[in-house]
Amino acid sequence: MKLLTRSLIAASALAMTTAMPALAKTFVYCSEASPEGFDPSPYTAGGTFDASAHPIFNRLVEFKKGTTEIEPGLAESWEVSADGLEYTFKLRQGVKFHSSETFTPTRDFNADDVVFSYMRQASADHPWNQYIAGITYEYYNSMDMPALIKEIVKVDDYTVKFVLNRPEAPFMANIAMPFASIVSKEYADALEAAGTKEDLNNLPIGTGPFKFVAYQKDAVIRYTKNTEYWGEQAKIDDLIFAITPDAAVRLQKLKAGECHLMPYPSPADLDTIRADSTLKMDEQAGLNVAYLAYNTTVAPFDNPKVRKALNMAINKDAIIEAVFQGAGQPAKNPIPPTMWSYNDAVTDDAYDPEAAKKMLEEEGVKDLAMKVWAMPVQRPYMPNARRTAELMQEDFAKVGVTVEIVSYEWGEYLKKSTEVARDGAVILGWTGDNGDPDNFLGVLLSCGATGEGGANRAQWCNEDFSALLSKAKQTSDVAERTKLYEEAQVIFKDQAPWATLAHSTAFVPMSAKVSGFVMSPLGDFTFDTVDLAE
């Protein structure tokens, strides 16, 4: 094992980017946002996972390209006990962790890495739980993993057994998600000995198809192909994320050949892209929802009638027309209509400013002033949060509510929006991580997802709602699960912790020279299968 000083990093990165082979294929992705870090477990943003979990790491099981089907990853096979309480994974042998200028592993991936990767999230007392002060494991906690997993047993070097406290229908889909990426315990031990534990988040070492090279904050991330990858080798030699928050600038770079693929085009540019013979564009219905989350613990938003009134004041059709420009549809449920168990019988809150104003008066709400938080970045479910907030500001003014629009840097926005005492309502959204309704309903709205660092931005805890979710997770009968989730959506609509705004269509423009890119229903951007024509 070799652990070198941080001072060598910059020199190493420069050497790799200036000494590329003449015939190397370099793929440039104009990404939309800077990653929060490179350890996938503490974060939830898709842009962070695109930069960390997908190129650098693997999970025990993975999603088959372009689907929500589970396939082997670092586990080559698994068995589930008849009672659904034990999952035994046979691990793939001969898998190499990346080496770098700062670290050379002395062993292959094994069971120790699996146990370490999960246990550091599971226990607040684990020495690696708070290796960066204040981090939270939002996914692990919001999916109630601490209560679900009784123990994780290392049976031998290449066998790991998860023992659960209850059956959990979406368990396999959940552990295919980015937060469950497997990190190197040996690397963590070396960093701890050197007193540089934060480098687990800064200088990542994984088993994935690409190796991390360097990161220039808010500008560029560089990767190189992992030539020792256990799976199929990437077709490109070098991968670059050119961080470009503005959609118009991303498109300019794409048209100029400065990048090969971009996410989240402005809806206003779609016809221009289609007309450009040097470009092509993939599209599909997004597995997503955009919403406005009230803080239901703070008056007057603790009153469901007040929340209902505010929902009735929002002209969603105007938002769809002005912001989504035909690339979205109004949302009435917290899950998208493309997902099984979607309850189409639910009736949306009608747009009715007069009724909204009257309801607010009946609840004693006068001269209400509130904040609406607007995201600083584009997301697949929200092309322009600032414009959406401005439209809601106009709508709320019509019913006597004054709105101040606020925003923060993206990482800070995500962190601060989980604060229990947060003021105002937050524009956010979600793209499904695994194709299971619980990934929306449980992660975003259950009682277990409330609290500081949780994904339940509404801080809404309804015991009847959460009981339905808990019951649904403990049966593998899809018909029964569907019935329970449909009932849960009725409660959600009645209590209105969110204003459900929209479901968007996802578009991915790219150079006509690109082949092999596969759109993910989960909104991921992965590049291990892409190639470039000469």
PDB file of N, CA, C and O in Angstrom, residues 58-98:
ATOM      1  N   ASN A  58     -19.145   0.943  -7.901  1.00  0.00           N
ATOM      2  CA  ASN A  58     -20.146  -0.092  -8.207  1.00  0.00           C
ATOM      3  C   ASN A  58     -20.938  -0.394  -6.950  1.00  0.00           C
ATOM      4  O   ASN A  58     -20.543  -0.043  -5.837  1.00  0.00           O
ATOM      5  N   ARG A  59     -22.073  -1.084  -7.150  1.00  0.00           N
ATOM      6  CA  ARG A  59     -22.902  -1.574  -6.053  1.00  0.00           C
ATOM      7  C   ARG A  59     -22.932  -3.096  -6.074  1.00  0.00           C
ATOM      8  O   ARG A  59     -22.490  -3.709  -7.046  1.00  0.00           O
ATOM      9  N   LEU A  60     -23.477  -3.700  -5.044  1.00  0.00           N
ATOM     10  CA  LEU A  60     -23.616  -5.157  -5.042  1.00  0.00           C
ATOM     11  C   LEU A  60     -24.436  -5.612  -6.241  1.00  0.00           C
ATOM     12  O   LEU A  60     -24.111  -6.604  -6.900  1.00  0.00           O
ATOM     13  N   VAL A  61     -25.517  -4.904  -6.503  1.00  0.00           N
ATOM     14  CA  VAL A  61     -26.337  -5.160  -7.692  1.00  0.00           C
ATOM     15  C   VAL A  61     -26.494  -3.847  -8.430  1.00  0.00           C
ATOM     16  O   VAL A  61     -26.386  -2.761  -7.851  1.00  0.00           O
ATOM     17  N   GLU A  62     -26.756  -3.940  -9.735  1.00  0.00           N
ATOM     18  CA  GLU A  62     -26.847  -2.746 -10.577  1.00  0.00           C
ATOM     19  C   GLU A  62     -28.163  -2.764 -11.340  1.00  0.00           C
ATOM     20  O   GLU A  62     -28.830  -3.802 -11.446  1.00  0.00           O
ATOM     21  N   PHE A  63     -28.528  -1.610 -11.896  1.00  0.00           N
ATOM     22  CA  PHE A  63     -29.664  -1.552 -12.803  1.00  0.00           C
ATOM     23  C   PHE A  63     -29.180  -1.821 -14.218  1.00  0.00           C
ATOM     24  O   PHE A  63     -28.215  -1.202 -14.684  1.00  0.00           O
ATOM     25  N   LYS A  64     -29.844  -2.745 -14.892  1.00  0.00           N
ATOM     26  CA  LYS A  64     -29.524  -3.023 -16.283  1.00  0.00           C
ATOM     27  C   LYS A  64     -29.750  -1.753 -17.097  1.00  0.00           C
ATOM     28  O   LYS A  64     -30.710  -1.028 -16.887  1.00  0.00           O
ATOM     29  N   LYS A  65     -28.835  -1.480 -18.014  1.00  0.00           N
ATOM     30  CA  LYS A  65     -28.873  -0.241 -18.794  1.00  0.00           C
ATOM     31  C   LYS A  65     -30.259   0.030 -19.383  1.00  0.00           C
ATOM     32  O   LYS A  65     -30.864  -0.840 -20.009  1.00  0.00           O
ATOM     33  N   GLY A  66     -30.754   1.227 -19.155  1.00  0.00           N
ATOM     34  CA  GLY A  66     -32.017   1.651 -19.739  1.00  0.00           C
ATOM     35  C   GLY A  66     -33.254   1.080 -19.095  1.00  0.00           C
ATOM     36  O   GLY A  66     -34.360   1.256 -19.605  1.00  0.00           O
ATOM     37  N   THR A  67     -33.098   0.398 -17.947  1.00  0.00           N
ATOM     38  CA  THR A  67     -34.233  -0.244 -17.285  1.00  0.00           C
ATOM     39  C   THR A  67     -34.147  -0.059 -15.780  1.00  0.00           C
ATOM     40  O   THR A  67     -33.183   0.513 -15.259  1.00  0.00           O
ATOM     41  N   THR A  68     -35.143  -0.584 -15.079  1.00  0.00           N
ATOM     42  CA  THR A  68     -35.093  -0.657 -13.616  1.00  0.00           C
ATOM     43  C   THR A  68     -34.943  -2.110 -13.163  1.00  0.00           C
ATOM     44  O   THR A  68     -35.209  -2.439 -12.009  1.00  0.00           O
ATOM     45  N   GLU A  69     -34.494  -2.965 -14.083  1.00  0.00           N
ATOM     46  CA  GLU A  69     -34.249  -4.370 -13.753  1.00  0.00           C
ATOM     47  C   GLU A  69     -32.916  -4.513 -13.018  1.00  0.00           C
ATOM     48  O   GLU A  69     -31.934  -3.857 -13.344  1.00  0.00           O
ATOM     49  N   ILE A  70     -32.901  -5.433 -12.043  1.00  0.00           N
ATOM     50  CA  ILE A  70     -31.691  -5.682 -11.262  1.00  0.00           C
ATOM     51  C   ILE A  70     -30.829  -6.732 -11.962  1.00  0.00           C
ATOM     52  O   ILE A  70     -31.329  -7.740 -12.449  1.00  0.00           O
ATOM     53  N   GLU A  71     -29.523  -6.500 -11.980  1.00  0.00           N
ATOM     54  CA  GLU A  71     -28.577  -7.487 -12.486  1.00  0.00           C
ATOM     55  C   GLU A  71     -27.361  -7.530 -11.565  1.00  0.00           C
ATOM     56  O   GLU A  71     -27.147  -6.620 -10.764  1.00  0.00           O
ATOM     57  N   PRO A  72     -26.549  -8.596 -11.648  1.00  0.00           N
ATOM     58  CA  PRO A  72     -25.387  -8.695 -10.765  1.00  0.00           C
ATOM     59  C   PRO A  72     -24.415  -7.534 -10.947  1.00  0.00           C
ATOM     60  O   PRO A  72     -24.212  -7.039 -12.066  1.00  0.00           O
ATOM     61  N   GLY A  73     -23.839  -7.120  -9.840  1.00  0.00           N
ATOM     62  CA  GLY A  73     -22.783  -6.123  -9.849  1.00  0.00           C
ATOM     63  C   GLY A  73     -21.569  -6.714  -9.156  1.00  0.00           C
ATOM     64  O   GLY A  73     -20.985  -7.689  -9.639  1.00  0.00           O
ATOM     65  N   LEU A  74     -21.198  -6.150  -8.024  1.00  0.00           N
ATOM     66  CA  LEU A  74     -20.091  -6.722  -7.248  1.00  0.00           C
ATOM     67  C   LEU A  74     -20.501  -8.037  -6.596  1.00  0.00           C
ATOM     68  O   LEU A  74     -19.640  -8.806  -6.179  1.00  0.00           O
ATOM     69  N   ALA A  75     -21.777  -8.275  -6.495  1.00  0.00           N
ATOM     70  CA  ALA A  75     -22.275  -9.604  -6.109  1.00  0.00           C
ATOM     71  C   ALA A  75     -22.644 -10.349  -7.383  1.00  0.00           C
ATOM     72  O   ALA A  75     -23.437  -9.860  -8.183  1.00  0.00           O
ATOM     73  N   GLU A  76     -22.066 -11.526  -7.580  1.00  0.00           N
ATOM     74  CA  GLU A  76     -22.365 -12.268  -8.812  1.00  0.00           C
ATOM     75  C   GLU A  76     -23.629 -13.101  -8.689  1.00  0.00           C
ATOM     76  O   GLU A  76     -24.221 -13.496  -9.698  1.00  0.00           O
ATOM     77  N   SER A  77     -24.082 -13.358  -7.435  1.00  0.00           N
ATOM     78  CA  SER A  77     -25.332 -14.089  -7.218  1.00  0.00           C
ATOM     79  C   SER A  77     -25.810 -13.828  -5.790  1.00  0.00           C
ATOM     80  O   SER A  77     -25.064 -13.306  -4.958  1.00  0.00           O
ATOM     81  N   TRP A  78     -27.057 -14.216  -5.520  1.00  0.00           N
ATOM     82  CA  TRP A  78     -27.609 -14.023  -4.179  1.00  0.00           C
ATOM     83  C   TRP A  78     -28.754 -14.996  -3.949  1.00  0.00           C
ATOM     84  O   TRP A  78     -29.359 -15.498  -4.887  1.00  0.00           O
ATOM     85  N   GLU A  79     -29.021 -15.239  -2.674  1.00  0.00           N
ATOM     86  CA  GLU A  79     -30.139 -16.084  -2.256  1.00  0.00           C
ATOM     87  C   GLU A  79     -30.940 -15.359  -1.193  1.00  0.00           C
ATOM     88  O   GLU A  79     -30.369 -14.646  -0.356  1.00  0.00           O
ATOM     89  N   VAL A  80     -32.272 -15.552  -1.236  1.00  0.00           N
ATOM     90  CA  VAL A  80     -33.160 -14.924  -0.261  1.00  0.00           C
ATOM     91  C   VAL A  80     -33.869 -16.028   0.515  1.00  0.00           C
ATOM     92  O   VAL A  80     -34.392 -16.980  -0.075  1.00  0.00           O
ATOM     93  N   SER A  81     -33.889 -15.911   1.824  1.00  0.00           N
ATOM     94  CA  SER A  81     -34.546 -16.926   2.647  1.00  0.00           C
ATOM     95  C   SER A  81     -36.052 -16.914   2.410  1.00  0.00           C
ATOM     96  O   SER A  81     -36.623 -15.914   1.943  1.00  0.00           O
ATOM     97  N   ALA A  82     -36.699 -18.013   2.735  1.00  0.00           N
ATOM     98  CA  ALA A  82     -38.134 -18.159   2.494  1.00  0.00           C
ATOM     99  C   ALA A  82     -38.953 -17.098   3.222  1.00  0.00           C
ATOM    100  O   ALA A  82     -40.000 -16.658   2.728  1.00  0.00           O
ATOM    101  N   ASP A  83     -38.490 -16.669   4.385  1.00  0.00           N
ATOM    102  CA  ASP A  83     -39.232 -15.655   5.152  1.00  0.00           C
ATOM    103  C   ASP A  83     -38.872 -14.229   4.737  1.00  0.00           C
ATOM    104  O   ASP A  83     -39.415 -13.261   5.273  1.00  0.00           O
ATOM    105  N   GLY A  84     -37.954 -14.077   3.779  1.00  0.00           N
ATOM    106  CA  GLY A  84     -37.581 -12.758   3.285  1.00  0.00           C
ATOM    107  C   GLY A  84     -36.728 -11.952   4.237  1.00  0.00           C
ATOM    108  O   GLY A  84     -36.551 -10.744   4.035  1.00  0.00           O
ATOM    109  N   LEU A  85     -36.139 -12.602   5.236  1.00  0.00           N
ATOM    110  CA  LEU A  85     -35.369 -11.871   6.252  1.00  0.00           C
ATOM    111  C   LEU A  85     -33.859 -11.982   6.081  1.00  0.00           C
ATOM    112  O   LEU A  85     -33.111 -11.259   6.752  1.00  0.00           O
ATOM    113  N   GLU A  86     -33.400 -12.863   5.205  1.00  0.00           N
ATOM    114  CA  GLU A  86     -31.961 -13.016   5.017  1.00  0.00           C
ATOM    115  C   GLU A  86     -31.619 -12.985   3.527  1.00  0.00           C
ATOM    116  O   GLU A  86     -32.200 -13.727   2.729  1.00  0.00           O
ATOM    117  N   TYR A  87     -30.676 -12.129   3.173  1.00  0.00           N
ATOM    118  CA  TYR A  87     -30.164 -12.014   1.811  1.00  0.00           C
ATOM    119  C   TYR A  87     -28.680 -12.351   1.852  1.00  0.00           C
ATOM    120  O   TYR A  87     -27.896 -11.646   2.507  1.00  0.00           O
ATOM    121  N   THR A  88     -28.304 -13.422   1.186  1.00  0.00           N
ATOM    122  CA  THR A  88     -26.913 -13.856   1.194  1.00  0.00           C
ATOM    123  C   THR A  88     -26.306 -13.619  -0.188  1.00  0.00           C
ATOM    124  O   THR A  88     -26.804 -14.133  -1.193  1.00  0.00           O
ATOM    125  N   PHE A  89     -25.246 -12.825  -0.233  1.00  0.00           N
ATOM    126  CA  PHE A  89     -24.621 -12.424  -1.492  1.00  0.00           C
ATOM    127  C   PHE A  89     -23.270 -13.117  -1.655  1.00  0.00           C
ATOM    128  O   PHE A  89     -22.428 -13.087  -0.746  1.00  0.00           O
ATOM    129  N   LYS A  90     -23.083 -13.736  -2.816  1.00  0.00           N
ATOM    130  CA  LYS A  90     -21.786 -14.278  -3.201  1.00  0.00           C
ATOM    131  C   LYS A  90     -21.056 -13.200  -3.997  1.00  0.00           C
ATOM    132  O   LYS A  90     -21.532 -12.760  -5.045  1.00  0.00           O
ATOM    133  N   LEU A  91     -19.919 -12.783  -3.503  1.00  0.00           N
ATOM    134  CA  LEU A  91     -19.220 -11.657  -4.089  1.00  0.00           C
ATOM    135  C   LEU A  91     -18.330 -12.077  -5.253  1.00  0.00           C
ATOM    136  O   LEU A  91     -17.782 -13.184  -5.271  1.00  0.00           O
ATOM    137  N   ARG A  92     -18.182 -11.182  -6.183  1.00  0.00           N
ATOM    138  CA  ARG A  92     -17.337 -11.406  -7.357  1.00  0.00           C
ATOM    139  C   ARG A  92     -15.859 -11.387  -6.910  1.00  0.00           C
ATOM    140  O   ARG A  92     -15.442 -10.484  -6.171  1.00  0.00           O
ATOM    141  N   GLN A  93     -15.096 -12.337  -7.365  1.00  0.00           N
ATOM    142  CA  GLN A  93     -13.677 -12.402  -7.001  1.00  0.00           C
ATOM    143  C   GLN A  93     -12.816 -11.776  -8.089  1.00  0.00           C
ATOM    144  O   GLN A  93     -13.202 -11.716  -9.255  1.00  0.00           O
ATOM    145  N   GLY A  94     -11.663 -11.296  -7.688  1.00  0.00           N
ATOM    146  CA  GLY A  94     -10.710 -10.719  -8.629  1.00  0.00           C
ATOM    147  C   GLY A  94     -10.997  -9.280  -9.017  1.00  0.00           C
ATOM    148  O   GLY A  94     -10.393  -8.759  -9.967  1.00  0.00           O
ATOM    149  N   VAL A  95     -11.889  -8.604  -8.302  1.00  0.00           N
ATOM    150  CA  VAL A  95     -12.218  -7.211  -8.610  1.00  0.00           C
ATOM    151  C   VAL A  95     -11.158  -6.294  -7.993  1.00  0.00           C
ATOM    152  O   VAL A  95     -10.900  -6.357  -6.787  1.00  0.00           O
ATOM    153  N   LYS A  96     -10.580  -5.433  -8.818  1.00  0.00           N
ATOM    154  CA  LYS A  96      -9.508  -4.549  -8.378  1.00  0.00           C
ATOM    155  C   LYS A  96     -10.068  -3.166  -8.022  1.00  0.00           C
ATOM    156  O   LYS A  96     -10.870  -2.602  -8.759  1.00  0.00           O
ATOM    157  N   PHE A  97      -9.605  -2.626  -6.904  1.00  0.00           N
ATOM    158  CA  PHE A  97      -9.851  -1.214  -6.636  1.00  0.00           C
ATOM    159  C   PHE A  97      -8.868  -0.386  -7.452  1.00  0.00           C
ATOM    160  O   PHE A  97      -7.782  -0.845  -7.818  1.00  0.00           O
ATOM    161  N   HIS A  98      -9.255   0.836  -7.743  1.00  0.00           N
ATOM    162  CA  HIS A  98      -8.383   1.735  -8.488  1.00  0.00           C
ATOM    163  C   HIS A  98      -7.086   1.988  -7.708  1.00  0.00           C
ATOM    164  O   HIS A  98      -7.083   1.988  -6.470  1.00  0.00           O
TER     165      HIS A  98
END
